[in-house]
GROMACS .gro file of N, CA, C and O in nm:
model
  460
    1MET      N    1  -2.514  17.132   2.895
    1MET     CA    2  -2.527  17.086   2.980
    1MET      C    3  -2.590  16.908   2.892
    1MET      O    4  -2.548  16.785   2.949
    2LYS      N    5  -2.671  16.960   2.856
    2LYS     CA    6  -2.733  16.869   2.725
    2LYS      C    7  -2.625  16.787   2.643
    2LYS      O    8  -2.674  16.630   2.639
    3ASP      N    9  -2.513  16.794   2.593
    3ASP     CA   10  -2.400  16.774   2.551
    3ASP      C   11  -2.336  16.651   2.647
    3ASP      O   12  -2.319  16.527   2.587
    4PHE      N   13  -2.374  16.714   2.784
    4PHE     CA   14  -2.288  16.564   2.851
    4PHE      C   15  -2.395  16.418   2.861
    4PHE      O   16  -2.356  16.328   2.883
    5GLU      N   17  -2.486  16.487   2.887
    5GLU     CA   18  -2.583  16.358   2.885
    5GLU      C   19  -2.632  16.273   2.761
    5GLU      O   20  -2.647  16.150   2.773
    6ASN      N   21  -2.582  16.326   2.645
    6ASN     CA   22  -2.611  16.259   2.520
    6ASN      C   23  -2.501  16.158   2.524
    6ASN      O   24  -2.486  16.112   2.406
    7ILE      N   25  -2.360  16.204   2.591
    7ILE     CA   26  -2.282  16.122   2.592
    7ILE      C   27  -2.261  15.927   2.572
    7ILE      O   28  -2.262  15.870   2.491
    8GLY      N   29  -2.342  15.953   2.610
    8GLY     CA   30  -2.397  15.786   2.624
    8GLY      C   31  -2.343  15.680   2.764
    8GLY      O   32  -2.251  15.779   2.836
    9LYS      N   33  -2.315  15.561   2.761
    9LYS     CA   34  -2.243  15.465   2.948
    9LYS      C   35  -2.150  15.405   2.844
    9LYS      O   36  -2.125  15.268   2.909
   10ARG      N   37  -2.107  15.418   2.744
   10ARG     CA   38  -2.017  15.342   2.707
   10ARG      C   39  -1.861  15.383   2.729
   10ARG      O   40  -1.853  15.480   2.737
   11MET      N   41  -1.749  15.272   2.740
   11MET     CA   42  -1.630  15.342   2.827
   11MET      C   43  -1.573  15.359   2.706
   11MET      O   44  -1.575  15.338   2.602
   12PRO      N   45  -1.436  15.458   2.731
   12PRO     CA   46  -1.409  15.514   2.626
   12PRO      C   47  -1.270  15.393   2.546
   12PRO      O   48  -1.252  15.390   2.443
   13TYR      N   49  -1.264  15.253   2.601
   13TYR     CA   50  -1.137  15.177   2.575
   13TYR      C   51  -1.225  15.057   2.556
   13TYR      O   52  -1.262  15.020   2.684
   14ALA      N   53  -1.208  14.950   2.507
   14ALA     CA   54  -1.248  14.846   2.481
   14ALA      C   55  -1.118  14.763   2.506
   14ALA      O   56  -1.054  14.723   2.442
   15GLU      N   57  -1.228  14.630   2.591
   15GLU     CA   58  -1.116  14.512   2.617
   15GLU      C   59  -1.150  14.398   2.582
   15GLU      O   60  -1.279  14.395   2.643
   16SER      N   61  -1.120  14.296   2.553
   16SER     CA   62  -1.208  14.158   2.536
   16SER      C   63  -1.178  14.088   2.670
   16SER      O   64  -1.111  14.090   2.724
   17ASP      N   65  -1.324  13.999   2.654
   17ASP     CA   66  -1.338  13.943   2.787
   17ASP      C   67  -1.200  13.814   2.784
   17ASP      O   68  -1.169  13.831   2.944
   18ASP      N   69  -1.136  13.785   2.692
   18ASP     CA   70  -1.012  13.680   2.776
   18ASP      C   71  -0.886  13.763   2.796
   18ASP      O   72  -0.849  13.722   2.867
   19TYR      N   73  -0.911  13.859   2.773
   19TYR     CA   74  -0.801  13.942   2.812
   19TYR      C   75  -0.798  14.001   2.930
   19TYR      O   76  -0.724  14.001   2.990
   20VAL      N   77  -0.890  14.053   3.005
   20VAL     CA   78  -0.946  14.054   3.111
   20VAL      C   79  -0.970  13.948   3.196
   20VAL      O   80  -0.884  13.961   3.318
   21SER      N   81  -0.985  13.842   3.153
   21SER     CA   82  -0.980  13.707   3.212
   21SER      C   83  -0.829  13.682   3.262
   21SER      O   84  -0.778  13.617   3.351
   22GLN      N   85  -0.745  13.666   3.192
   22GLN     CA   86  -0.590  13.625   3.186
   22GLN      C   87  -0.518  13.732   3.267
   22GLN      O   88  -0.450  13.703   3.342
   23LEU      N   89  -0.614  13.873   3.284
   23LEU     CA   90  -0.517  13.988   3.371
   23LEU      C   91  -0.536  13.925   3.461
   23LEU      O   92  -0.467  13.949   3.584
   24VAL      N   93  -0.632  13.936   3.524
   24VAL     CA   94  -0.725  13.859   3.643
   24VAL      C   95  -0.670  13.740   3.699
   24VAL      O   96  -0.569  13.753   3.868
   25GLU      N   97  -0.668  13.676   3.631
   25GLU     CA   98  -0.548  13.529   3.638
   25GLU      C   99  -0.429  13.544   3.678
   25GLU      O  100  -0.338  13.484   3.788
   26ARG      N  101  -0.335  13.634   3.604
   26ARG     CA  102  -0.170  13.699   3.625
   26ARG      C  103  -0.200  13.751   3.750
   26ARG      O  104  -0.090  13.718   3.817
   27THR      N  105  -0.279  13.806   3.749
   27THR     CA  106  -0.259  13.914   3.906
   27THR      C  107  -0.269  13.873   4.010
   27THR      O  108  -0.211  13.843   4.103
   28THR      N  109  -0.378  13.752   4.034
   28THR     CA  110  -0.391  13.647   4.138
   28THR      C  111  -0.265  13.559   4.199
   28THR      O  112  -0.205  13.547   4.272
   29GLU      N  113  -0.246  13.521   4.057
   29GLU     CA  114  -0.105  13.453   4.065
   29GLU      C  115   0.031  13.489   4.133
   29GLU      O  116   0.106  13.468   4.228
   30LYS      N  117   0.081  13.639   4.083
   30LYS     CA  118   0.107  13.714   4.131
   30LYS      C  119   0.135  13.780   4.281
   30LYS      O  120   0.215  13.761   4.369
   31ALA      N  121   0.009  13.780   4.293
   31ALA     CA  122  -0.050  13.826   4.427
   31ALA      C  123  -0.012  13.689   4.542
   31ALA      O  124   0.072  13.781   4.662
   32LEU      N  125  -0.037  13.568   4.514
   32LEU     CA  126  -0.043  13.483   4.574
   32LEU      C  127   0.110  13.399   4.588
   32LEU      O  128   0.188  13.413   4.717
   33HIS      N  129   0.205  13.427   4.510
   33HIS     CA  130   0.324  13.395   4.524
   33HIS      C  131   0.379  13.559   4.578
   33HIS      O  132   0.481  13.500   4.645
   34ARG      N  133   0.387  13.658   4.583
   34ARG     CA  134   0.435  13.771   4.686
   34ARG      C  135   0.375  13.716   4.835
   34ARG      O  136   0.466  13.747   4.918
   35GLN      N  137   0.239  13.699   4.866
   35GLN     CA  138   0.223  13.671   4.990
   35GLN      C  139   0.303  13.584   5.063
   35GLN      O  140   0.318  13.570   5.157
   36GLY      N  141   0.332  13.466   4.982
   36GLY     CA  142   0.442  13.360   5.052
   36GLY      C  143   0.538  13.399   5.054
   36GLY      O  144   0.627  13.353   5.152
   37ARG      N  145   0.581  13.469   4.989
   37ARG     CA  146   0.762  13.528   4.998
   37ARG      C  147   0.771  13.646   5.104
   37ARG      O  148   0.815  13.640   5.215
   38ALA      N  149   0.626  13.710   5.160
   38ALA     CA  150   0.618  13.805   5.216
   38ALA      C  151   0.622  13.721   5.341
   38ALA      O  152   0.691  13.769   5.471
   39ARG      N  153   0.558  13.599   5.337
   39ARG     CA  154   0.528  13.519   5.496
   39ARG      C  155   0.666  13.497   5.544
   39ARG      O  156   0.661  13.460   5.668
   40THR      N  157   0.763  13.420   5.411
   40THR     CA  158   0.896  13.388   5.491
   40THR      C  159   0.960  13.489   5.479
   40THR      O  160   1.058  13.432   5.593
   41VAL      N  161   0.966  13.611   5.440
   41VAL     CA  162   1.047  13.737   5.511
   41VAL      C  163   1.048  13.770   5.629
   41VAL      O  164   1.085  13.763   5.744
   42SER      N  165   0.873  13.789   5.648
   42SER     CA  166   0.791  13.795   5.789
   42SER      C  167   0.875  13.623   5.907
   42SER      O  168   0.933  13.710   6.001
   43LEU      N  169   0.868  13.500   5.864
   43LEU     CA  170   0.917  13.445   5.909
   43LEU      C  171   1.059  13.483   5.970
   43LEU      O  172   1.110  13.485   6.075
   44ARG      N  173   1.118  13.475   5.878
   44ARG     CA  174   1.294  13.524   5.898
   44ARG      C  175   1.288  13.645   5.989
   44ARG      O  176   1.397  13.601   6.081
   45VAL      N  177   1.223  13.769   5.993
   45VAL     CA  178   1.280  13.888   6.087
   45VAL      C  179   1.223  13.812   6.202
   45VAL      O  180   1.281  13.860   6.294
   46ARG      N  181   1.075  13.750   6.215
   46ARG     CA  182   1.041  13.717   6.365
   46ARG      C  183   1.175  13.650   6.411
   46ARG      O  184   1.200  13.649   6.537
   47LEU      N  185   1.211  13.554   6.371
   47LEU     CA  186   1.332  13.440   6.399
   47LEU      C  187   1.483  13.510   6.473
   47LEU      O  188   1.499  13.467   6.539
   48LEU      N  189   1.517  13.586   6.390
   48LEU     CA  190   1.603  13.721   6.368
   48LEU      C  191   1.556  13.767   6.530
   48LEU      O  192   1.664  13.793   6.576
   49ALA      N  193   1.479  13.859   6.521
   49ALA     CA  194   1.443  13.961   6.631
   49ALA      C  195   1.426  13.874   6.791
   49ALA      O  196   1.460  13.891   6.883
   50ALA      N  197   1.350  13.723   6.733
   50ALA     CA  198   1.401  13.674   6.870
   50ALA      C  199   1.508  13.612   6.885
   50ALA      O  200   1.587  13.592   7.002
   51ALA      N  201   1.625  13.565   6.819
   51ALA     CA  202   1.740  13.530   6.856
   51ALA      C  203   1.876  13.683   6.893
   51ALA      O  204   1.889  13.617   6.991
   52ALA      N  205   1.778  13.778   6.843
   52ALA     CA  206   1.884  13.871   6.871
   52ALA      C  207   1.810  13.939   7.079
   52ALA      O  208   1.896  13.911   7.164
   53VAL      N  209   1.689  13.897   7.058
   53VAL     CA  210   1.647  13.884   7.205
   53VAL      C  211   1.703  13.845   7.323
   53VAL      O  212   1.759  13.845   7.436
   54VAL      N  213   1.714  13.687   7.272
   54VAL     CA  214   1.786  13.577   7.364
   54VAL      C  215   1.914  13.608   7.400
   54VAL      O  216   1.972  13.583   7.476
   55LEU      N  217   2.006  13.616   7.299
   55LEU     CA  218   2.155  13.754   7.290
   55LEU      C  219   2.150  13.831   7.389
   55LEU      O  220   2.226  13.820   7.527
   56LEU      N  221   2.091  13.906   7.393
   56LEU     CA  222   2.017  13.998   7.475
   56LEU      C  223   2.047  13.981   7.585
   56LEU      O  224   2.143  14.038   7.702
   57LEU      N  225   1.962  13.898   7.609
   57LEU     CA  226   1.920  13.872   7.810
   57LEU      C  227   1.994  13.751   7.842
   57LEU      O  228   2.039  13.785   7.936
   58ALA      N  229   2.107  13.696   7.786
   58ALA     CA  230   2.213  13.586   7.787
   58ALA      C  231   2.324  13.684   7.817
   58ALA      O  232   2.388  13.645   7.946
   59GLY      N  233   2.374  13.804   7.747
   59GLY     CA  234   2.444  13.877   7.780
   59GLY      C  235   2.421  13.955   7.898
   59GLY      O  236   2.539  13.990   8.001
   60ILE      N  237   2.327  14.046   7.941
   60ILE     CA  238   2.249  14.094   8.035
   60ILE      C  239   2.255  13.974   8.163
   60ILE      O  240   2.315  14.056   8.261
   61GLY      N  241   2.214  13.871   8.200
   61GLY     CA  242   2.233  13.747   8.265
   61GLY      C  243   2.366  13.732   8.366
   61GLY      O  244   2.406  13.740   8.438
   62ILE      N  245   2.448  13.672   8.223
   62ILE     CA  246   2.605  13.656   8.260
   62ILE      C  247   2.701  13.813   8.302
   62ILE      O  248   2.760  13.782   8.390
   63THR      N  249   2.588  13.954   8.235
   63THR     CA  250   2.731  14.063   8.335
   63THR      C  251   2.677  14.070   8.457
   63THR      O  252   2.718  14.067   8.542
   64TYR      N  253   2.518  14.051   8.461
   64TYR     CA  254   2.466  14.083   8.634
   64TYR      C  255   2.501  13.960   8.706
   64TYR      O  256   2.563  13.967   8.864
   65TYR      N  257   2.548  13.818   8.674
   65TYR     CA  258   2.556  13.726   8.759
   65TYR      C  259   2.740  13.800   8.798
   65TYR      O  260   2.797  13.738   8.894
   66ASN      N  261   2.806  13.793   8.710
   66ASN     CA  262   2.935  13.829   8.717
   66ASN      C  263   2.947  13.956   8.859
   66ASN      O  264   3.028  13.905   8.933
   67LYS      N  265   2.878  14.030   8.857
   67LYS     CA  266   2.891  14.125   8.950
   67LYS      C  267   2.855  14.122   9.059
   67LYS      O  268   2.845  14.166   9.137
   68VAL      N  269   2.711  13.979   9.049
   68VAL     CA  270   2.652  13.952   9.160
   68VAL      C  271   2.762  13.839   9.248
   68VAL      O  272   2.727  13.860   9.382
   69ALA      N  273   2.759  13.744   9.142
   69ALA     CA  274   2.831  13.654   9.214
   69ALA      C  275   2.976  13.635   9.367
   69ALA      O  276   3.050  13.770   9.319
   70VAL      N  277   2.908  13.583   9.463
   70VAL     CA  278   3.053  13.589   9.558
   70VAL      C  279   3.168  13.551   9.499
   70VAL      O  280   3.164  13.448   9.471
   71PRO      N  281   3.276  13.607   9.506
   71PRO     CA  282   3.422  13.533   9.497
   71PRO      C  283   3.420  13.405   9.568
   71PRO      O  284   3.405  13.461   9.660
   72LEU      N  285   3.506  13.370   9.519
   72LEU     CA  286   3.551  13.220   9.583
   72LEU      C  287   3.656  13.264   9.636
   72LEU      O  288   3.756  13.339   9.638
   73PRO      N  289   3.738  13.209   9.767
   73PRO     CA  290   3.793  13.257   9.839
   73PRO      C  291   3.950  13.208   9.795
   73PRO      O  292   3.929  13.068   9.745
   74GLN      N  293   4.059  13.269   9.794
   74GLN     CA  294   4.181  13.215   9.687
   74GLN      C  295   4.252  13.213   9.834
   74GLN      O  296   4.263  13.294   9.927
   75GLN      N  297   4.368  13.126   9.740
   75GLN     CA  298   4.446  13.107   9.877
   75GLN      C  299   4.544  13.247   9.844
   75GLN      O  300   4.617  13.271   9.750
   76PRO      N  301   4.584  13.242  10.004
   76PRO     CA  302   4.686  13.344  10.007
   76PRO      C  303   4.839  13.312   9.925
   76PRO      O  304   4.896  13.186   9.928
   77GLN      N  305   4.864  13.423   9.803
   77GLN     CA  306   5.012  13.332   9.739
   77GLN      C  307   5.117  13.408   9.799
   77GLN      O  308   5.144  13.513   9.840
   78VAL      N  309   5.241  13.311   9.814
   78VAL     CA  310   5.359  13.331   9.874
   78VAL      C  311   5.454  13.361   9.762
   78VAL      O  312   5.500  13.284   9.690
   79ALA      N  313   5.540  13.454   9.781
   79ALA     CA  314   5.627  13.499   9.701
   79ALA      C  315   5.767  13.426   9.766
   79ALA      O  316   5.751  13.376   9.866
   80GLU      N  317   5.824  13.347   9.660
   80GLU     CA  318   5.990  13.269   9.705
   80GLU      C  319   6.078  13.416   9.713
   80GLU      O  320   6.081  13.510   9.659
   81ASP      N  321   6.093  13.341   9.827
   81ASP     CA  322   6.228  13.420   9.893
   81ASP      C  323   6.387  13.365   9.834
   81ASP      O  324   6.404  13.301   9.889
   82THR      N  325   6.374  13.419   9.742
   82THR     CA  326   6.506  13.398   9.682
   82THR      C  327   6.609  13.530   9.643
   82THR      O  328   6.546  13.656   9.600
   83PRO      N  329   6.719  13.538   9.752
   83PRO     CA  330   6.754  13.612   9.753
   83PRO      C  331   6.868  13.701   9.634
   83PRO      O  332   6.910  13.601   9.548
   84GLY      N  333   6.861  13.836   9.624
   84GLY     CA  334   6.911  13.851   9.460
   84GLY      C  335   7.050  13.908   9.486
   84GLY      O  336   7.113  13.964   9.590
   85PRO      N  337   7.116  13.997   9.371
   85PRO     CA  338   7.209  14.062   9.449
   85PRO      C  339   7.207  14.175   9.535
   85PRO      O  340   7.311  14.229   9.593
   86ILE      N  341   7.126  14.272   9.529
   86ILE     CA  342   7.108  14.374   9.565
   86ILE      C  343   7.138  14.292   9.711
   86ILE      O  344   7.145  14.375   9.845
   87ASP      N  345   7.028  14.206   9.803
   87ASP     CA  346   6.997  14.157   9.911
   87ASP      C  347   7.147  14.096   9.957
   87ASP      O  348   7.171  14.112  10.059
   88ASP      N  349   7.250  14.011   9.869
   88ASP     CA  350   7.340  14.022   9.904
   88ASP      C  351   7.459  14.075   9.947
   88ASP      O  352   7.529  14.054  10.042
   89PHE      N  353   7.440  14.218   9.849
   89PHE     CA  354   7.531  14.338   9.887
   89PHE      C  355   7.478  14.379  10.018
   89PHE      O  356   7.614  14.446  10.109
   90LEU      N  357   7.366  14.407  10.036
   90LEU     CA  358   7.313  14.497  10.210
   90LEU      C  359   7.351  14.374  10.289
   90LEU      O  360   7.397  14.426  10.394
   91ASN      N  361   7.351  14.273  10.313
   91ASN     CA  362   7.370  14.158  10.409
   91ASN      C  363   7.501  14.173  10.456
   91ASN      O  364   7.537  14.130  10.542
   92SER      N  365   7.604  14.218  10.327
   92SER     CA  366   7.724  14.179  10.333
   92SER      C  367   7.772  14.302  10.411
   92SER      O  368   7.922  14.317  10.484
   93LEU      N  369   7.677  14.374  10.438
   93LEU     CA  370   7.789  14.532  10.464
   93LEU      C  371   7.742  14.496  10.615
   93LEU      O  372   7.681  14.455  10.701
   94SER      N  373   7.855  14.567  10.663
   94SER     CA  374   7.844  14.569  10.843
   94SER      C  375   7.785  14.737  10.903
   94SER      O  376   7.740  14.809  10.770
   95ASP      N  377   7.750  14.748  11.007
   95ASP     CA  378   7.655  14.828  11.051
   95ASP      C  379   7.718  14.972  11.058
   95ASP      O  380   7.634  15.071  11.011
   96GLU      N  381   7.849  15.000  11.024
   96GLU     CA  382   7.903  15.111  11.022
   96GLU      C  383   7.870  15.137  10.872
   96GLU      O  384   7.852  15.268  10.812
   97ASP      N  385   7.894  15.064  10.793
   97ASP     CA  386   7.855  15.097  10.634
   97ASP      C  387   7.748  15.127  10.649
   97ASP      O  388   7.686  15.201  10.535
   98ALA      N  389   7.618  15.104  10.660
   98ALA     CA  390   7.488  15.071  10.638
   98ALA      C  391   7.464  15.202  10.693
   98ALA      O  392   7.391  15.271  10.618
   99GLN      N  393   7.543  15.248  10.803
   99GLN     CA  394   7.502  15.407  10.890
   99GLN      C  395   7.547  15.511  10.756
   99GLN      O  396   7.473  15.596  10.715
  100LEU      N  397   7.631  15.484  10.641
  100LEU     CA  398   7.665  15.542  10.623
  100LEU      C  399   7.630  15.530  10.538
  100LEU      O  400   7.663  15.667  10.413
  101LEU      N  401   7.568  15.475  10.440
  101LEU     CA  402   7.478  15.484  10.348
  101LEU      C  403   7.373  15.591  10.335
  101LEU      O  404   7.302  15.645  10.249
  102ALA      N  405   7.298  15.573  10.461
  102ALA     CA  406   7.212  15.663  10.469
  102ALA      C  407   7.228  15.854  10.464
  102ALA      O  408   7.192  15.886  10.427
  103TYR      N  409   7.372  15.825  10.484
  103TYR     CA  410   7.393  15.975  10.424
  103TYR      C  411   7.497  15.991  10.331
  103TYR      O  412   7.556  16.084  10.311
  104TYR      N  413   7.515  15.898  10.231
  104TYR     CA  414   7.564  15.918  10.159
  104TYR      C  415   7.511  15.976  10.025
  104TYR      O  416   7.404  16.022   9.990
  105ASP      N  417   7.623  16.106  10.003
  105ASP     CA  418   7.516  16.193   9.905
  105ASP      C  419   7.648  16.191   9.796
  105ASP      O  420   7.756  16.212   9.747
  106ILE      N  421   7.534  16.210   9.622
  106ILE     CA  422   7.662  16.229   9.549
  106ILE      C  423   7.663  16.381   9.489
  106ILE      O  424   7.526  16.459   9.491
  107GLU      N  425   7.775  16.417   9.504
  107GLU     CA  426   7.752  16.585   9.473
  107GLU      C  427   7.733  16.690   9.355
  107GLU      O  428   7.657  16.732   9.275
  108GLU      N  429   7.816  16.577   9.257
  108GLU     CA  430   7.775  16.570   9.105
  108GLU      C  431   7.776  16.474   9.028
  108GLU      O  432   7.833  16.406   9.073
  109ILE      N  433   7.718  16.512   8.910
  109ILE     CA  434   7.722  16.380   8.778
  109ILE      C  435   7.796  16.395   8.698
  109ILE      O  436   7.688  16.541   8.642
  110PRO      N  437   7.853  16.376   8.657
  110PRO     CA  438   7.927  16.387   8.497
  110PRO      C  439   7.826  16.391   8.389
  110PRO      O  440   7.888  16.475   8.310
  111GLU      N  441   7.726  16.328   8.394
  111GLU     CA  442   7.687  16.331   8.253
  111GLU      C  443   7.586  16.453   8.260
  111GLU      O  444   7.494  16.501   8.140
  112TYR      N  445   7.506  16.477   8.399
  112TYR     CA  446   7.430  16.573   8.397
  112TYR      C  447   7.491  16.738   8.423
  112TYR      O  448   7.451  16.840   8.496
  113GLU      N  449   7.633  16.733   8.451
  113GLU     CA  450   7.694  16.879   8.465
  113GLU      C  451   7.612  17.011   8.339
  113GLU      O  452   7.611  16.989   8.246
  114ASP      N  453   7.608  17.117   8.399
  114ASP     CA  454   7.579  17.211   8.298
  114ASP      C  455   7.720  17.283   8.245
  114ASP      O  456   7.820  17.276   8.268
  115ASN      N  457   7.727  17.312   8.111
  115ASN     CA  458   7.814  17.330   8.041
  115ASN      C  459   7.840  17.532   8.029
  115ASN      O  460   7.737  17.577   8.033
   0.00000   0.00000   0.00000
């Protein structure tokens, strides 16, 4: 144990006072520079988060308003009454021909016959 006590109190490495002061100065400048950059990044993140929250709330509000809003009364749409070729054909039929149409049956369709 005596050997340990006899080592002394000097440091194993020796640095000059100029080197230590320059080291402290450089690290202080870098720390201040990084701190300014961190504030800029933090501000950007906060602005982006605020913009995202505003967009989310606007989207929810629009969706809610569209579901809850009372629809405006609409005018009834009237279809134009233009006779087509089928209407012309049916209007030209006599009552007897119209009754025969109800009982008209095709026994065989030539395209679908079994070979």
